[in-house]
Short mmCIF file of C-alpha atoms in Angstrom, two decimals:
data_model
loop_
_atom_site.label_atom_id
_atom_site.label_comp_id
_atom_site.label_asym_id
_atom_site.label_seq_id
_atom_site.Cartn_x
_atom_site.Cartn_y
_atom_site.Cartn_z
CA MET A 33 13.45 138.33 188.94
CA LYS A 34 15.48 141.33 187.78
CA ILE A 35 19.29 141.43 187.96
CA SER A 36 20.89 144.83 188.28
CA ASN A 37 23.27 146.15 185.70
CA HIS A 38 26.08 146.23 188.32
CA ILE A 39 25.74 142.51 189.03
CA LEU A 40 25.66 141.64 185.31
CA SER A 41 28.83 143.63 184.72
CA PHE A 42 30.61 141.83 187.59
CA ILE A 43 29.66 138.36 186.31
CA THR A 44 30.79 139.25 182.79
CA CYS A 45 34.21 140.38 184.06
CA VAL A 46 34.75 137.19 186.01
CA ILE A 47 33.91 135.05 182.97
CA LEU A 48 36.28 137.02 180.75
CA ILE A 49 39.15 136.79 183.26
CA PHE A 50 38.92 132.99 183.55
CA SER A 51 38.44 132.47 179.82
CA PHE A 52 41.64 134.36 179.05
CA ARG A 53 43.81 132.97 181.93
CA ALA A 54 42.92 129.30 181.70
CA PRO A 55 45.37 128.42 178.88
CA SER A 56 48.20 130.28 180.62
CA VAL A 57 47.61 128.42 183.87
CA ALA A 58 47.63 125.06 182.06
CA GLN A 59 51.01 125.81 180.38
CA THR A 60 52.80 126.61 183.62
CA LEU A 61 51.74 123.52 185.56
CA PRO A 62 54.88 121.64 186.75
CA SER A 63 55.59 118.41 184.78
CA LYS A 64 56.44 115.12 186.44
CA LYS A 65 60.18 114.37 185.99
CA THR A 66 61.64 110.83 185.52
CA PRO A 67 64.13 110.04 188.32
CA THR A 68 67.73 110.31 187.05
CA THR A 69 69.28 107.84 189.52
CA LYS A 70 69.27 104.14 188.75
CA PRO A 71 68.30 101.60 191.38
CA PHE A 72 71.23 99.84 193.07
CA SER A 73 72.48 96.62 191.48
CA PHE A 74 75.54 94.43 192.00
CA PRO A 75 78.26 94.28 189.33
CA LEU A 76 78.14 91.47 186.80
CA GLN A 77 78.24 88.27 188.86
CA MET A 78 80.83 86.53 186.69
CA GLU A 79 83.89 85.02 188.34
CA MET A 80 86.91 84.95 186.02
CA HIS A 81 90.45 83.66 186.40
CA VAL A 82 93.45 82.21 184.56
CA LEU A 83 95.11 79.23 186.26
CA SER A 84 98.54 79.59 184.66
CA ASP A 85 100.06 82.86 183.42
CA PRO A 86 100.77 82.56 179.67
CA THR A 87 104.12 83.29 178.03
CA SER A 88 104.29 85.05 174.68
CA PHE A 89 106.25 83.26 171.95
CA PRO A 90 107.14 83.99 168.30
CA SER A 91 105.74 81.96 165.42
CA GLY A 92 105.98 83.08 161.82
CA GLN A 93 105.42 86.84 161.67
CA LYS A 94 103.40 86.87 164.89
CA SER A 95 103.78 87.08 168.64
CA VAL A 96 101.36 84.57 170.14
CA LEU A 97 99.66 83.92 173.49
CA ILE A 98 97.83 80.64 174.09
CA TYR A 99 96.01 80.00 177.38
CA GLU A 100 92.61 79.42 179.01
CA LEU A 101 90.23 81.89 180.70
CA TYR A 102 87.79 80.30 183.17
CA LEU A 103 84.34 81.86 183.68
CA THR A 104 81.63 81.01 186.23
CA ASN A 105 78.18 82.60 186.37
CA PHE A 106 77.37 83.17 190.07
CA SER A 107 73.94 84.65 189.36
CA THR A 108 70.63 82.87 188.74
CA SER A 109 70.17 84.50 185.33
CA ALA A 110 71.84 83.54 182.07
CA ILE A 111 74.73 85.73 180.91
CA SER A 112 75.22 86.09 177.15
CA LEU A 113 78.71 87.04 176.06
CA ARG A 114 79.07 89.61 173.28
CA GLY A 115 82.84 89.97 173.32
CA ILE A 116 86.12 89.61 175.21
CA GLU A 117 88.92 92.17 175.10
CA LEU A 118 92.55 91.91 176.18
CA ARG A 119 93.69 95.27 177.53
CA ASP A 120 96.97 96.72 178.82
CA THR A 121 96.65 96.70 182.62
CA ASN A 122 99.03 99.64 182.98
CA ASN A 123 97.28 101.79 180.37
CA GLU A 124 93.56 101.87 181.13
CA ASN A 125 92.74 104.42 178.44
CA SER A 126 94.37 102.53 175.59
CA SER A 127 92.46 100.62 172.92
CA PRO A 128 92.09 96.84 173.29
CA ILE A 129 95.19 94.89 172.34
CA VAL A 130 93.09 92.04 170.92
CA SER A 131 89.30 91.70 170.68
CA PHE A 132 87.09 88.66 170.10
CA ASP A 133 83.49 89.10 168.92
CA THR A 134 80.51 86.77 169.37
CA LEU A 135 81.21 84.78 166.21
CA GLN A 136 84.83 84.18 167.21
CA LEU A 137 83.86 83.24 170.77
CA HIS A 138 81.51 80.57 169.45
CA ASN A 139 84.55 78.46 168.47
CA MET A 140 86.57 79.35 171.58
CA ILE A 141 84.19 78.44 174.40
CA LYS A 142 83.58 75.07 176.02
CA ILE A 143 80.60 74.99 178.41
CA LEU A 144 81.51 72.56 181.19
CA GLY A 145 79.20 69.61 181.75
CA VAL A 146 77.60 69.88 178.30
CA ASN A 147 78.30 67.28 175.62
CA GLY A 148 77.85 67.72 171.91
CA SER A 149 75.77 70.92 171.95
CA LYS A 150 76.80 73.63 169.49
CA ASP A 151 73.93 75.98 170.35
CA ASN A 152 74.18 79.00 172.65
CA LEU A 153 77.87 78.41 173.32
CA THR A 154 78.22 82.08 174.22
CA THR A 155 75.45 81.92 176.85
CA ILE A 156 76.41 80.77 180.36
CA VAL A 157 73.37 79.94 182.45
CA GLY A 158 73.16 80.55 186.20
CA GLY A 159 75.61 78.37 188.13
CA GLN A 160 77.38 77.19 184.98
CA SER A 161 81.10 77.40 184.15
CA ALA A 162 82.96 77.66 180.88
CA ILE A 163 86.50 77.65 179.52
CA VAL A 164 87.50 80.20 176.90
CA PHE A 165 90.43 78.85 174.85
CA ILE A 166 92.33 81.98 173.89
CA GLU A 167 94.84 82.38 171.08
CA ALA A 168 95.90 86.00 170.75
CA LYS A 169 98.24 87.23 168.00
CA LEU A 170 100.13 90.46 167.35
CA ASN A 171 102.19 91.31 164.29
CA ASN A 172 105.93 91.24 164.96
CA PRO A 173 107.88 93.20 166.07
CA LEU A 174 105.05 94.18 168.42
CA SER A 175 104.96 92.34 171.70
CA PHE A 176 102.35 91.94 174.39
CA PRO A 177 102.49 94.24 177.43
CA ASP A 178 103.77 92.68 180.64
CA LYS A 179 100.30 92.60 182.22
CA ILE A 180 96.92 92.05 180.58
CA THR A 181 93.43 92.61 181.98
CA HIS A 182 90.44 90.79 180.50
CA ARG A 183 87.21 92.64 179.78
CA VAL A 184 84.12 90.45 179.42
CA ILE A 185 81.33 92.24 177.52
CA THR A 186 77.67 91.17 177.78
CA GLU A 187 74.44 92.55 176.32
CA ASN A 188 74.07 95.25 178.98
CA ASP A 189 77.24 95.23 181.05
CA SER A 190 80.99 94.59 181.17
CA LEU A 191 83.50 93.37 183.73
CA ASP A 192 87.28 93.77 184.02
CA GLY A 193 89.40 91.17 185.79
CA ALA A 194 91.70 88.12 185.55
CA VAL A 195 94.98 90.05 185.31
CA VAL A 196 97.85 87.93 183.95
CA PHE A 197 101.58 88.33 183.36
CA THR A 198 102.67 87.55 179.80
CA HIS A 199 106.45 87.13 180.07
CA LYS A 200 106.78 85.28 183.36
CA ARG A 201 108.77 82.27 182.15
CA LYS A 202 111.99 81.97 180.18
CA LEU A 203 111.51 80.33 176.81
CA GLN A 204 113.77 77.32 176.25
CA ILE A 205 115.64 77.27 172.92
CA LEU A 206 115.79 73.62 171.90
CA LYS A 207 117.12 71.38 169.16
CA PRO A 208 114.34 69.53 167.32
CA PRO A 209 113.51 66.08 168.75
CA VAL A 210 113.62 64.50 165.26
CA LYS A 211 115.58 65.02 162.03
CA GLY A 212 114.82 65.06 158.31
CA THR A 213 111.91 66.31 156.22
CA ASP A 214 108.14 65.88 155.83
CA TRP A 215 107.29 66.16 159.54
CA ILE A 216 103.81 67.43 160.32
CA ALA A 217 103.09 69.18 163.63
CA ALA A 218 99.87 67.23 164.19
CA ASP A 219 97.66 68.78 166.89
CA GLY A 220 100.45 71.28 167.50
CA PRO A 221 100.10 74.70 169.13
CA GLY A 222 96.93 76.38 167.86
CA ASN A 223 93.26 76.81 168.69
CA SER A 224 91.30 74.43 166.47
CA VAL A 225 88.16 72.96 168.03
CA ASP A 226 89.27 69.44 167.09
CA ASN A 227 92.81 69.81 168.50
CA HIS A 228 92.80 67.27 171.35
CA HIS A 229 96.01 68.69 172.85
CA ARG A 230 94.67 72.25 172.96
CA ARG A 231 91.40 71.12 174.54
CA GLY A 232 93.17 68.68 176.85
CA VAL A 233 92.18 70.21 180.21
CA ILE A 234 91.79 67.53 182.89
CA ILE A 235 91.34 67.56 186.67
CA LEU A 236 94.18 66.11 188.74
CA ASN A 237 94.49 66.47 192.51
CA GLY A 238 91.37 68.64 192.44
CA ARG A 239 92.85 71.19 190.05
CA ALA A 240 92.37 71.87 186.33
CA VAL A 241 95.60 71.42 184.38
CA ASN A 242 96.66 71.21 180.71
CA SER A 243 100.10 69.71 180.21
CA ARG A 244 99.39 69.22 176.48
CA ARG A 245 98.71 72.89 175.65
CA PHE A 246 101.82 73.09 173.39
CA ALA A 247 102.32 69.39 172.67
CA ILE A 248 103.03 68.17 169.14
CA ASP A 249 102.45 64.73 167.67
CA TRP A 250 105.30 64.50 165.18
CA LYS A 251 104.41 62.32 162.18
CA LYS A 252 105.87 62.02 158.70
CA VAL A 253 103.57 62.61 155.74
CA LYS A 254 103.78 62.08 152.00
CA ASP A 255 100.93 63.26 149.77
CA SER A 256 99.01 64.10 152.98
CA LEU A 257 99.19 60.48 154.20
CA SER A 258 101.17 59.19 157.18
CA PHE A 259 101.52 55.61 155.84
CA SER A 260 101.76 53.53 152.71
CA GLY A 261 100.44 49.97 152.52
CA ASN A 262 98.64 48.11 155.28
CA PRO A 263 97.33 50.67 157.84
CA ARG A 264 97.25 47.95 160.53
CA ASP A 265 101.01 47.39 160.30
CA VAL A 266 103.23 49.78 162.28
CA HIS A 267 105.97 49.37 159.67
CA SER A 268 103.71 51.00 157.05
CA TYR A 269 104.03 54.36 158.82
CA PHE A 270 106.75 56.68 157.55
CA CYS A 271 107.86 57.79 161.01
CA TYR A 272 107.98 54.35 162.64
CA GLY A 273 111.48 53.55 163.88
CA GLU A 274 112.80 57.08 163.27
CA GLN A 275 115.35 58.14 165.88
CA VAL A 276 114.54 60.77 168.52
CA PHE A 277 117.15 63.10 169.98
CA ALA A 278 117.87 65.06 173.14
CA VAL A 279 116.59 68.61 172.62
CA ALA A 280 119.03 70.05 175.19
CA ASP A 281 121.68 69.10 177.71
CA GLY A 282 119.96 67.71 180.77
CA LYS A 283 119.36 64.99 183.29
CA ILE A 284 117.14 61.98 182.59
CA ILE A 285 114.38 61.99 185.22
CA ALA A 286 112.47 59.00 183.87
CA ALA A 287 113.06 56.37 181.18
CA ASN A 288 110.56 53.55 180.73
CA ASP A 289 110.66 50.68 178.23
CA GLY A 290 109.06 47.27 177.76
CA LEU A 291 105.50 48.09 176.66
CA PRO A 292 104.55 46.55 173.29
CA ASP A 293 103.42 48.49 170.23
CA ASN A 294 99.70 48.69 169.54
CA ILE A 295 98.20 47.55 166.25
CA PRO A 296 97.34 50.91 164.60
CA GLY A 297 93.67 51.80 164.59
CA HIS A 298 91.40 54.79 165.19
CA GLY A 299 88.01 55.02 166.83
CA LYS A 300 86.45 51.58 167.35
CA GLU A 301 89.47 50.03 165.67
CA PHE A 302 91.77 51.06 168.53
CA HIS A 303 92.63 48.14 170.83
CA PRO A 304 95.67 48.78 173.06
CA ALA A 305 98.16 45.94 173.26
CA VAL A 306 97.95 46.01 177.07
CA PRO A 307 95.17 47.41 179.29
CA LEU A 308 95.76 51.14 179.72
CA THR A 309 96.29 52.58 183.18
CA PHE A 310 97.23 56.14 184.10
CA GLY A 311 100.89 55.15 184.28
CA LYS A 312 100.83 53.47 180.85
CA LEU A 313 99.22 56.30 178.84
CA ALA A 314 102.63 57.62 177.72
CA GLY A 315 103.80 54.17 176.68
CA ASN A 316 107.57 53.80 176.58
CA ASN A 317 108.73 57.29 177.48
CA ILE A 318 111.60 59.57 178.49
CA VAL A 319 111.63 62.75 180.60
CA ILE A 320 114.56 65.21 180.54
CA GLU A 321 115.04 67.97 183.13
CA LEU A 322 115.82 71.14 181.17
CA GLY A 323 116.36 73.50 184.12
CA ASN A 324 114.29 76.46 185.35
CA GLY A 325 111.54 74.07 186.41
CA GLN A 326 110.91 72.79 182.87
CA TYR A 327 110.81 69.21 181.61
CA ALA A 328 110.79 67.67 178.12
CA HIS A 329 108.55 64.61 177.63
CA TYR A 330 108.92 62.01 174.87
CA MET A 331 106.08 59.47 174.57
CA HIS A 332 104.98 56.34 172.61
CA LEU A 333 108.51 55.09 171.95
CA GLN A 334 109.37 51.79 170.24
CA PRO A 335 109.80 48.88 172.66
CA GLY A 336 113.43 47.95 173.20
CA SER A 337 114.72 51.22 171.73
CA VAL A 338 115.24 53.35 174.86
CA ARG A 339 119.00 53.94 175.25
CA VAL A 340 119.07 55.95 178.52
CA LYS A 341 118.08 55.43 182.12
CA ALA A 342 117.02 57.65 185.01
CA GLY A 343 119.98 59.60 186.40
CA ASP A 344 121.90 59.75 183.11
CA HIS A 345 123.12 63.12 181.84
CA VAL A 346 122.60 63.59 178.10
CA ARG A 347 124.03 66.06 175.61
CA LYS A 348 122.02 68.03 173.10
CA GLY A 349 121.56 65.99 169.91
CA GLU A 350 122.25 62.63 171.57
CA ILE A 351 120.16 59.68 170.32
CA LEU A 352 117.61 58.64 172.95
CA ALA A 353 115.27 56.08 171.37
CA LYS A 354 113.06 55.39 168.33
CA ILE A 355 109.46 56.31 167.49
CA GLY A 356 106.94 53.57 168.22
CA ASN A 357 103.24 53.05 168.91
CA SER A 358 103.10 52.17 172.61
CA GLY A 359 100.70 53.41 175.27
CA ASP A 360 97.70 55.53 174.29
CA ALA A 361 98.75 55.79 170.63
CA ARG A 362 96.47 55.09 167.66
CA GLU A 363 99.28 55.18 165.11
CA PRO A 364 103.06 55.64 165.30
CA HIS A 365 104.18 59.15 166.25
CA LEU A 366 106.34 61.02 168.74
CA HIS A 367 104.34 62.95 171.30
CA PHE A 368 106.64 65.75 172.50
CA GLU A 369 105.87 68.44 175.08
CA VAL A 370 107.52 70.74 177.61
CA THR A 371 105.80 71.12 180.99
CA THR A 372 106.36 72.34 184.55
CA SER A 373 106.41 68.82 186.03
CA PRO A 374 108.34 65.57 185.49
CA MET A 375 105.11 63.69 186.21
CA LEU A 376 102.81 62.63 183.37
CA LEU A 377 99.98 65.14 182.71
CA LYS A 378 100.47 66.92 186.06
CA GLY A 379 102.38 70.00 184.83
CA GLU A 380 101.30 73.03 182.85
CA GLY A 381 102.21 72.91 179.18
CA LEU A 382 104.78 75.58 178.23
CA PRO A 383 105.83 77.10 174.91
CA TYR A 384 109.42 76.65 173.76
CA LEU A 385 111.47 77.56 170.69
CA ILE A 386 113.17 75.34 168.11
CA ASP A 387 116.51 76.78 167.05
CA HIS A 388 116.10 76.16 163.32
CA TYR A 389 113.57 74.64 160.93
CA ARG A 390 112.16 75.17 157.45
CA LEU A 391 108.54 75.24 156.33
CA GLY A 392 107.10 74.24 153.02
CA PHE A 393 105.64 71.34 151.17
CA LYS A 394 105.09 71.03 147.42
CA GLN A 395 107.42 73.93 146.57
CA GLY A 396 110.15 72.62 148.84
CA PHE A 397 111.20 73.62 152.33
CA THR A 398 112.41 77.14 151.61
CA GLU A 399 110.87 79.20 154.44
CA VAL A 400 113.52 79.47 157.16
CA HIS A 401 112.57 79.97 160.82
CA ASN A 402 115.00 80.51 163.67
CA ASN A 403 114.07 80.39 167.37
CA GLU A 404 110.36 79.97 166.75
CA LEU A 405 107.66 77.38 167.48
CA PRO A 406 105.84 75.58 164.65
CA LYS A 407 102.03 75.75 164.72
CA GLU A 408 99.46 73.03 164.21
CA LYS A 409 99.49 71.18 160.85
CA GLU A 410 102.62 72.95 159.57
CA ILE A 411 104.93 70.75 157.49
CA VAL A 412 108.49 71.03 158.75
CA ALA A 413 112.02 70.06 157.70
CA PHE A 414 114.87 69.76 160.20
CA ARG A 415 118.60 69.46 159.65
CA GLU A 416 119.87 65.92 159.21
#
């Protein structure tokens, strides 16, 4: 079968047209674009709050805030914390005032309902709660802004909340409760993991409270020891029988005496002289009303040494009692704290200032501090 020249020419043209246009057509085909909008999701389901607004106080060359941030994971998925920032509420564009990274948080967080575990302390599983024990410091003369917002940072998200006031309460300026040298502020204000005052959050009347947040166990030490001789004898302890003094003018709200001293002993060696009840934890004790809703508590006093009674008005520097080992005390010391309640353990622990003290140890007590608060484990000298 013969094909005419006209038909051959037409077929050849068609082939040439498609062979030259095919690449051009392929290059101009529309590409599939990835959607730019993200699917809807709720904000980070982390509830955060602070039960008691902190108050900034001076210590050394620092301004300090000590308080607790409570976190609860309301989602079903674990939330891993990567950081927490304290930010000026009234200046959203400013840099963080203080930041804590993952390593720091590891020693600041207590997962509630978990005993002894030191793994994954920065991961809060679904339905779990945690307390973040915060100690924030700024170099003097800087001070914290009046309001602080917390920013919780996770692997993929962040959340701002838990706004607190930082100068809500008036700081009391007090005389020291003891006199002389070689006093150690045992378990004093600080953030150590093993500080039983700092970690002393308990539930009373259905509410978390920490009356011991700024408590100090005042003991005397020599060569890093609090006693010399038989450790089972209260008289071997350097502070036993030392006088305690009124830190301010005030009214005696409570004064209890008559409980015997315990035989000193720690751990399994601790056997209280009388069965402990809630009311006997403080041992022989005194409470002074300082004004402005603040109360000074003296605990573990020597039996028979209490010189005041409820209703008395005392003057600053007046002798009140002597240091003993009564109540929930493993060795002689004065437990001293300032709280918002005259009732044992039921108030919030507050910072206060001591009008004058000196720091030091082997080189002598040469570092003078006025209107500041000693920190944990500092060795202090007071005027005689």
